[in-house]
GROMACS .gro file of C-alpha atoms in nm:
model
  367
    1PHE     CA    1   0.896  -0.446   0.825
    2SER     CA    2   0.976  -0.484   1.197
    3GLY     CA    3   0.716  -0.756   1.213
    4TYR     CA    4   0.410  -0.543   1.163
    5LYS     CA    5   0.131  -0.625   0.925
    6LEU     CA    6   0.009  -0.353   0.692
    7ILE     CA    7  -0.364  -0.291   0.664
    8GLY     CA    8  -0.509  -0.109   0.364
    9SER     CA    9  -0.305   0.192   0.258
   10HIS     CA   10  -0.214   0.360   0.586
   11SER     CA   11  -0.267   0.133   0.890
   12GLY     CA   12  -0.080  -0.143   1.069
   13VAL     CA   13  -0.085  -0.393   1.354
   14LYS     CA   14   0.199  -0.572   1.534
   15LEU     CA   15   0.233  -0.833   1.805
   16CYS     CA   16   0.409  -0.661   2.095
   17ARG     CA   17   0.684  -0.855   2.270
   18TRP     CA   18   0.500  -0.812   2.601
   19THR     CA   19   0.195  -0.984   2.454
   20LYS     CA   20   0.418  -1.283   2.379
   21SER     CA   21   0.581  -1.256   2.722
   22MET     CA   22   0.249  -1.263   2.909
   23LEU     CA   23   0.120  -1.554   2.697
   24ARG     CA   24   0.414  -1.748   2.842
   25GLY     CA   25   0.367  -1.630   3.201
   26ARG     CA   26   0.688  -1.428   3.188
   27GLY     CA   27   0.536  -1.096   3.293
   28GLY     CA   28   0.343  -0.811   3.134
   29CYS     CA   29   0.445  -0.465   3.022
   30TYR     CA   30   0.452  -0.158   3.242
   31LYS     CA   31   0.090  -0.085   3.143
   32HIS     CA   32   0.000  -0.408   3.320
   33THR     CA   33   0.184  -0.290   3.631
   34PHE     CA   34   0.063   0.072   3.624
   35TYR     CA   35  -0.294   0.033   3.493
   36GLY     CA   36  -0.392  -0.334   3.505
   37ILE     CA   37  -0.384  -0.397   3.130
   38GLU     CA   38  -0.371  -0.767   3.042
   39SER     CA   39  -0.075  -0.762   2.805
   40HIS     CA   40  -0.169  -1.091   2.636
   41ARG     CA   41  -0.505  -0.935   2.538
   42CYS     CA   42  -0.363  -0.609   2.406
   43MET     CA   43  -0.345  -0.521   2.036
   44GLU     CA   44  -0.081  -0.274   1.920
   45ALA     CA   45  -0.207  -0.087   1.615
   46THR     CA   46  -0.231   0.245   1.435
   47PRO     CA   47  -0.469   0.389   1.176
   48SER     CA   48  -0.190   0.619   1.055
   49LEU     CA   49   0.161   0.500   0.975
   50ALA     CA   50   0.258   0.858   0.891
   51CYS     CA   51   0.412   1.091   1.146
   52ALA     CA   52   0.510   1.457   1.171
   53ASN     CA   53   0.830   1.389   1.365
   54LYS     CA   54   1.152   1.199   1.304
   55CYS     CA   55   1.253   1.128   1.664
   56VAL     CA   56   1.612   1.019   1.719
   57PHE     CA   57   1.505   0.722   1.933
   58CYS     CA   58   1.233   0.600   1.696
   59TRP     CA   59   1.272   0.221   1.684
   60ARG     CA   60   1.126   0.215   1.336
   61HIS     CA   61   1.444   0.367   1.193
   62HIS     CA   62   1.239   0.603   0.973
   63THR     CA   63   1.107   0.370   0.713
   64ASN     CA   64   0.753   0.496   0.775
   65PRO     CA   65   0.620   0.798   0.580
   66VAL     CA   66   0.637   1.144   0.733
   67GLY     CA   67   0.415   1.441   0.663
   68THR     CA   68   0.230   1.730   0.820
   69GLU     CA   69  -0.114   1.662   0.674
   70TRP     CA   70  -0.330   1.373   0.560
   71ARG     CA   71  -0.269   1.297   0.194
   72TRP     CA   72  -0.360   0.933   0.151
   73LYS     CA   73  -0.668   0.767   0.014
   74MET     CA   74  -0.865   0.707   0.330
   75ASP     CA   75  -0.967   0.359   0.440
   76GLN     CA   76  -1.283   0.320   0.646
   77PRO     CA   77  -1.251   0.267   1.023
   78GLU     CA   78  -1.470  -0.048   1.018
   79MET     CA   79  -1.238  -0.214   0.770
   80ILE     CA   80  -0.924  -0.111   0.961
   81LEU     CA   81  -1.053  -0.245   1.293
   82GLN     CA   82  -1.181  -0.571   1.146
   83GLU     CA   83  -0.852  -0.640   0.968
   84ALA     CA   84  -0.646  -0.535   1.270
   85ILE     CA   85  -0.831  -0.782   1.493
   86GLU     CA   86  -0.808  -1.061   1.232
   87ASN     CA   87  -0.435  -1.002   1.180
   88HIS     CA   88  -0.380  -0.986   1.555
   89GLN     CA   89  -0.568  -1.312   1.611
   90ASN     CA   90  -0.373  -1.483   1.334
   91MET     CA   91  -0.046  -1.379   1.498
   92ILE     CA   92  -0.172  -1.512   1.834
   93LYS     CA   93  -0.277  -1.843   1.671
   94GLN     CA   94   0.086  -1.909   1.582
   95PHE     CA   95   0.150  -1.956   1.955
   96LYS     CA   96  -0.096  -2.242   1.995
   97GLY     CA   97   0.085  -2.535   2.157
   98VAL     CA   98   0.418  -2.353   2.165
   99ALA     CA   99   0.632  -2.458   2.463
  100GLY     CA  100   0.568  -2.240   2.765
  101VAL     CA  101   0.251  -2.078   2.633
  102LYS     CA  102  -0.023  -2.102   2.896
  103ALA     CA  103  -0.341  -2.258   2.757
  104ASP     CA  104  -0.577  -2.035   2.955
  105ARG     CA  105  -0.397  -1.719   2.845
  106PHE     CA  106  -0.392  -1.836   2.484
  107GLU     CA  107  -0.772  -1.871   2.497
  108GLU     CA  108  -0.811  -1.528   2.656
  109ALA     CA  109  -0.575  -1.371   2.404
  110MET     CA  110  -0.811  -1.454   2.116
  111THR     CA  111  -1.043  -1.181   2.249
  112VAL     CA  112  -0.881  -0.839   2.222
  113LYS     CA  113  -0.950  -0.634   2.534
  114HIS     CA  114  -0.713  -0.338   2.496
  115CYS     CA  115  -0.577  -0.142   2.203
  116ALA     CA  116  -0.251   0.053   2.223
  117LEU     CA  117  -0.275   0.307   1.942
  118SER     CA  118   0.095   0.375   1.951
  119LEU     CA  119   0.257   0.133   1.712
  120VAL     CA  120   0.408   0.387   1.475
  121GLY     CA  121   0.317   0.718   1.321
  122GLU     CA  122   0.051   0.954   1.452
  123PRO     CA  123  -0.294   0.794   1.502
  124ILE     CA  124  -0.460   1.130   1.560
  125MET     CA  125  -0.378   1.232   1.199
  126TYR     CA  126  -0.633   0.977   1.074
  127PRO     CA  127  -0.941   1.187   0.986
  128GLU     CA  128  -1.185   0.925   1.123
  129ILE     CA  129  -1.002   0.875   1.452
  130ASN     CA  130  -1.314   0.948   1.660
  131GLN     CA  131  -1.518   0.690   1.474
  132PHE     CA  132  -1.234   0.439   1.505
  133VAL     CA  133  -1.216   0.489   1.883
  134LYS     CA  134  -1.595   0.455   1.913
  135LEU     CA  135  -1.578   0.123   1.728
  136LEU     CA  136  -1.312   0.000   1.970
  137HIS     CA  137  -1.541   0.081   2.262
  138GLN     CA  138  -1.837  -0.085   2.092
  139HIS     CA  139  -1.622  -0.400   2.084
  140SER     CA  140  -1.548  -0.352   2.458
  141ILE     CA  141  -1.185  -0.273   2.375
  142SER     CA  142  -1.016  -0.003   2.583
  143SER     CA  143  -0.829   0.272   2.399
  144PHE     CA  144  -0.478   0.394   2.483
  145LEU     CA  145  -0.397   0.665   2.232
  146VAL     CA  146  -0.051   0.820   2.199
  147THR     CA  147   0.010   1.148   2.019
  148ASN     CA  148   0.328   1.346   1.953
  149ALA     CA  149   0.181   1.680   2.063
  150GLN     CA  150   0.183   1.841   1.719
  151PHE     CA  151  -0.193   1.843   1.651
  152PRO     CA  152  -0.367   2.057   1.917
  153ASP     CA  153  -0.700   2.091   1.731
  154GLU     CA  154  -0.725   1.716   1.688
  155ILE     CA  155  -0.660   1.667   2.060
  156ARG     CA  156  -0.935   1.918   2.140
  157ASN     CA  157  -1.181   1.742   1.909
  158LEU     CA  158  -1.102   1.393   2.031
  159GLU     CA  159  -1.391   1.200   2.185
  160PRO     CA  160  -1.328   1.025   2.521
  161VAL     CA  161  -1.057   0.758   2.518
  162THR     CA  162  -0.962   0.534   2.810
  163GLN     CA  163  -0.624   0.703   2.837
  164LEU     CA  164  -0.470   0.980   2.626
  165TYR     CA  165  -0.093   1.013   2.610
  166VAL     CA  166   0.128   1.288   2.479
  167SER     CA  167   0.495   1.226   2.423
  168VAL     CA  168   0.697   1.497   2.599
  169ASP     CA  169   1.043   1.409   2.480
  170ALA     CA  170   1.212   1.733   2.581
  171SER     CA  171   1.132   2.043   2.781
  172THR     CA  172   1.279   2.327   2.578
  173LYS     CA  173   1.234   2.439   2.221
  174GLU     CA  174   1.599   2.367   2.138
  175SER     CA  175   1.608   2.017   2.281
  176LEU     CA  176   1.269   1.927   2.130
  177LYS     CA  177   1.400   2.028   1.788
  178ARG     CA  178   1.712   1.818   1.842
  179ILE     CA  179   1.536   1.508   1.977
  180ASP     CA  180   1.200   1.492   1.793
  181ARG     CA  181   1.319   1.661   1.472
  182PRO     CA  182   0.967   1.789   1.395
  183LEU     CA  183   0.855   1.879   1.044
  184PHE     CA  184   0.631   2.171   1.142
  185LYS     CA  185   0.796   2.515   1.146
  186ASP     CA  186   0.573   2.622   1.437
  187PHE     CA  187   0.639   2.297   1.623
  188TRP     CA  188   0.699   2.461   1.964
  189GLN     CA  189   0.369   2.653   1.963
  190ARG     CA  190   0.188   2.339   1.848
  191PHE     CA  191   0.357   2.146   2.127
  192LEU     CA  192   0.249   2.397   2.395
  193ASP     CA  193  -0.104   2.421   2.251
  194SER     CA  194  -0.130   2.040   2.254
  195LEU     CA  195  -0.042   2.033   2.624
  196LYS     CA  196  -0.302   2.304   2.695
  197ALA     CA  197  -0.561   2.102   2.502
  198LEU     CA  198  -0.470   1.800   2.714
  199SER     CA  199  -0.537   1.994   3.035
  200GLU     CA  200  -0.901   2.036   2.927
  201LYS     CA  201  -0.961   1.662   2.892
  202GLN     CA  202  -1.177   1.500   3.158
  203GLN     CA  203  -1.065   1.141   3.108
  204ARG     CA  204  -0.724   1.003   3.200
  205THR     CA  205  -0.423   1.187   3.059
  206VAL     CA  206  -0.056   1.096   3.062
  207TYR     CA  207   0.272   1.264   2.977
  208ARG     CA  208   0.525   1.020   2.843
  209LEU     CA  209   0.881   1.130   2.909
  210THR     CA  210   1.162   0.940   2.740
  211LEU     CA  211   1.495   1.009   2.907
  212VAL     CA  212   1.796   1.020   2.681
  213LYS     CA  213   2.107   1.038   2.895
  214ALA     CA  214   2.326   1.343   2.835
  215TRP     CA  215   2.043   1.514   2.647
  216ASN     CA  216   1.733   1.602   2.834
  217VAL     CA  217   1.809   1.517   3.195
  218ASP     CA  218   1.930   1.869   3.285
  219GLU     CA  219   1.595   2.021   3.210
  220LEU     CA  220   1.407   1.934   3.530
  221LYS     CA  221   1.273   2.279   3.602
  222ALA     CA  222   1.147   2.320   3.245
  223TYR     CA  223   0.975   1.978   3.268
  224ALA     CA  224   0.801   2.092   3.587
  225ASP     CA  225   0.670   2.400   3.402
  226LEU     CA  226   0.532   2.185   3.121
  227ILE     CA  227   0.358   1.965   3.378
  228SER     CA  228   0.182   2.267   3.529
  229LEU     CA  229   0.071   2.364   3.177
  230GLY     CA  230  -0.093   2.032   3.080
  231LYS     CA  231  -0.186   1.910   3.431
  232PRO     CA  232  -0.169   1.541   3.334
  233ASP     CA  233  -0.311   1.275   3.565
  234PHE     CA  234   0.004   1.068   3.525
  235ILE     CA  235   0.363   1.107   3.410
  236GLU     CA  236   0.544   0.800   3.280
  237VAL     CA  237   0.920   0.831   3.279
  238LYS     CA  238   1.111   0.574   3.077
  239GLY     CA  239   1.478   0.538   2.998
  240VAL     CA  240   1.531   0.541   2.622
  241THR     CA  241   1.569   0.195   2.466
  242TYR     CA  242   1.871   0.145   2.247
  243CYS     CA  243   1.763   0.004   1.913
  244GLY     CA  244   2.096  -0.086   1.759
  245GLU     CA  245   2.305   0.100   1.505
  246SER     CA  246   2.112   0.313   1.259
  247SER     CA  247   2.197   0.572   0.998
  248ALA     CA  248   1.883   0.755   1.109
  249SER     CA  249   2.013   0.825   1.458
  250ASN     CA  250   2.337   0.875   1.646
  251LEU     CA  251   2.213   0.730   1.975
  252THR     CA  252   2.451   0.484   2.138
  253MET     CA  253   2.437   0.265   2.446
  254ALA     CA  254   2.599   0.557   2.633
  255ASN     CA  255   2.272   0.748   2.601
  256VAL     CA  256   2.075   0.480   2.785
  257PRO     CA  257   2.028   0.573   3.151
  258TRP     CA  258   2.057   0.303   3.416
  259HIS     CA  259   1.741   0.229   3.612
  260GLU     CA  260   1.890   0.396   3.922
  261GLU     CA  261   1.953   0.711   3.718
  262VAL     CA  262   1.592   0.714   3.599
  263VAL     CA  263   1.476   0.668   3.960
  264ARG     CA  264   1.693   0.961   4.071
  265PHE     CA  265   1.561   1.184   3.791
  266VAL     CA  266   1.203   1.093   3.883
  267GLN     CA  267   1.263   1.165   4.251
  268ASP     CA  268   1.413   1.503   4.164
  269LEU     CA  269   1.124   1.583   3.932
  270ALA     CA  270   0.863   1.477   4.188
  271ASP     CA  271   1.021   1.719   4.439
  272LEU     CA  272   0.941   2.006   4.201
  273ILE     CA  273   0.573   1.917   4.148
  274PRO     CA  274   0.393   1.920   4.483
  275ASP     CA  275   0.061   1.783   4.350
  276TYR     CA  276   0.229   1.460   4.237
  277GLU     CA  277   0.407   1.161   4.388
  278ILE     CA  278   0.588   0.852   4.262
  279ALA     CA  279   0.330   0.572   4.256
  280CYS     CA  280   0.458   0.272   4.059
  281GLU     CA  281   0.770   0.120   3.911
  282HIS     CA  282   0.835  -0.134   3.638
  283GLU     CA  283   1.203  -0.205   3.674
  284HIS     CA  284   1.189  -0.466   3.396
  285SER     CA  285   1.135  -0.193   3.134
  286ASN     CA  286   1.316   0.089   3.315
  287CYS     CA  287   0.997   0.284   3.371
  288LEU     CA  288   0.835   0.473   3.661
  289LEU     CA  289   0.494   0.629   3.715
  290ILE     CA  290   0.435   0.964   3.883
  291ALA     CA  291   0.067   1.012   3.967
  292HIS     CA  292  -0.144   1.310   4.071
  293LYS     CA  293  -0.227   1.286   4.439
  294LYS     CA  294  -0.599   1.275   4.362
  295PHE     CA  295  -0.541   0.909   4.270
  296LYS     CA  296  -0.427   0.838   4.626
  297ILE     CA  297  -0.758   0.766   4.795
  298ASN     CA  298  -0.759   0.717   5.173
  299GLY     CA  299  -0.386   0.659   5.159
  300GLU     CA  300  -0.408   0.395   4.883
  301TRP     CA  301  -0.300   0.438   4.523
  302CYS     CA  302  -0.573   0.383   4.264
  303THR     CA  303  -0.382   0.405   3.936
  304TRP     CA  304  -0.545   0.093   3.793
  305ILE     CA  305  -0.846   0.113   3.561
  306ASP     CA  306  -1.190  -0.040   3.609
  307TYR     CA  307  -1.230  -0.134   3.243
  308GLY     CA  308  -1.589  -0.256   3.278
  309ARG     CA  309  -1.687   0.071   3.442
  310PHE     CA  310  -1.515   0.271   3.168
  311GLN     CA  311  -1.716   0.088   2.900
  312GLU     CA  312  -2.042   0.161   3.086
  313LEU     CA  313  -1.954   0.530   3.119
  314VAL     CA  314  -1.847   0.573   2.757
  315GLN     CA  315  -2.164   0.400   2.630
  316GLU     CA  316  -2.378   0.632   2.847
  317HIS     CA  317  -2.184   0.927   2.707
  318GLU     CA  318  -2.254   0.800   2.354
  319ARG     CA  319  -2.624   0.739   2.413
  320SER     CA  320  -2.673   1.083   2.565
  321GLY     CA  321  -2.521   1.246   2.258
  322GLY     CA  322  -2.226   1.358   2.467
  323SER     CA  323  -2.423   1.534   2.742
  324ARG     CA  324  -2.346   1.272   3.011
  325THR     CA  325  -1.984   1.345   3.091
  326PHE     CA  326  -1.751   1.150   3.315
  327THR     CA  327  -1.402   1.194   3.455
  328ALA     CA  328  -1.090   0.992   3.530
  329ALA     CA  329  -1.204   0.961   3.893
  330ASP     CA  330  -1.509   0.761   3.783
  331TYR     CA  331  -1.321   0.454   3.661
  332THR     CA  332  -1.024   0.402   3.889
  333ALA     CA  333  -0.931   0.076   4.059
  334LYS     CA  334  -0.691  -0.002   4.343
  335THR     CA  335  -0.328  -0.061   4.250
  336PRO     CA  336  -0.195  -0.393   4.386
  337ARG     CA  337   0.086  -0.376   4.637
  338TRP     CA  338   0.343  -0.544   4.409
  339ALA     CA  339   0.304  -0.265   4.151
  340LEU     CA  340   0.388   0.016   4.393
  341PHE     CA  341   0.717   0.203   4.395
  342GLY     CA  342   0.944   0.053   4.660
  343SER     CA  343   0.780  -0.289   4.655
  344ARG     CA  344   1.003  -0.594   4.677
  345GLU     CA  345   0.879  -0.709   4.333
  346ARG     CA  346   0.972  -0.376   4.173
  347GLY     CA  347   0.663  -0.392   3.956
  348PHE     CA  348   0.692  -0.753   3.842
  349ASP     CA  349   0.363  -0.940   3.883
  350PRO     CA  350   0.429  -1.222   4.132
  351SER     CA  351   0.184  -1.452   3.951
  352ASP     CA  352   0.440  -1.470   3.666
  353ILE     CA  353   0.801  -1.586   3.655
  354ARG     CA  354   1.073  -1.350   3.543
  355TYR     CA  355   1.279  -1.481   3.258
  356GLN     CA  356   1.633  -1.351   3.200
  357ARG     CA  357   1.729  -1.353   2.834
  358LYS     CA  358   2.088  -1.439   2.756
  359ASN     CA  359   2.101  -1.217   2.451
  360LYS     CA  360   1.960  -0.886   2.569
  361ALA     CA  361   1.970  -0.692   2.245
  362ARG     CA  362   1.713  -0.884   2.050
  363ASP     CA  363   1.369  -0.722   2.051
  364ILE     CA  364   1.353  -0.351   2.113
  365SER     CA  365   1.008  -0.242   2.015
  366GLY     CA  366   0.702  -0.204   2.229
  367CYS     CA  367   0.499   0.084   2.356
   0.00000   0.00000   0.00000
C-alpha cells in the first residue's frame, strides 16, 4: 500500500519522494534545507504502523490500524532495523543506471545516514522504541522521531534522539478534535502533558504545525500559548498537502494555503513569540522554520546539525550510563545562506537543479 514495504507484523519502510529527487540532483526535502539532512541517504520508517489519531489530512487514507495501546505480537528491534535497511537498499538499487540518477549519490545512498521515524502510525507506541533508537545510533544513523502528542509518559521516558518532533495540528481542544480525530477520551490533557514533557528534553525539539486553510489559521494566539508551554527549539510550519479525493476526509484543494499565506501566518505568529524568529524557508514544499534565538550565534543562524558530533555525544551518554548529558547547543552547525528565509534561492540548494513537474498531483507523501 502507498509503496511502503511491511516488515514483520507492525513495521514498515518506504522510499520518500525526496530521496528519489536528491538521487537525481533535483533538490532535497525541507529537512535538507533546515537541518542539513542528505535526503538521498535518509530512510523513512516506523516500528509501529498503528496510530491513536485519524487526522483529516493523513495521506495514508486510514488503511493503517488505529488503537490506544500496544496489542500486537512484538518484533525485536534488531530484526526491524536490519530488514528496514535491507528493504531500503533494495529500493535504492532499482535506481542504478536510471536516467538522471547521479552515480556518486547512488553510491552514497547505499549507506543510510538518517532515519525519519515518521512514515505512518505512532513510532513511540512501540515498546522497544528506546532500544530501536540506540541501534540506529550504533549504526551512525541519526534519528528524527515524530509523535502525535498523545503519549506523554513515553515522551518522558524516551532516550536522546537527534531531533524529537510533536505534531501540533491545532491549538484548541475543539479544533484538535476536529482535525486529528483522536481516539483517547482525555486527548486534550494528553496533548498538553506531551508538550510539557517535550519542554524537559535537552536535545533538539520541534513543533510541527500543519496549516489547513479555513480551519486552524485563526488560532494564532492559542498557538503562541502552546509554544510557551513546550518551549520547542524549532517550529516548522507547513501548508497541508492535498492528497486527492478520499472517503476518509473532506479536505479539498480549497483548504490548501498558498505559500504567501503560510509566510504571512508565520510572520504573524513570530510577532507573538519574542524568543523566536523566522530562520529558513523551503518554498518547494510550502514550509518555513521558526527557530529559537539561541540558535542565532553571533548574528548567524545555526539550525543545521553536526551529525558526527551528535554521534560522539550520544555514544558518550551511552557509555556513561546516561550520566554524561548533552544539549541541542552541543551539536549545531551553521546554516548556509541559501537556506535562510529571504534568500534568493528560497531554500532550494543551488548545487541541484529544480525540476518542474507537468502533472503536479502525482506523489503526495513524504515527511
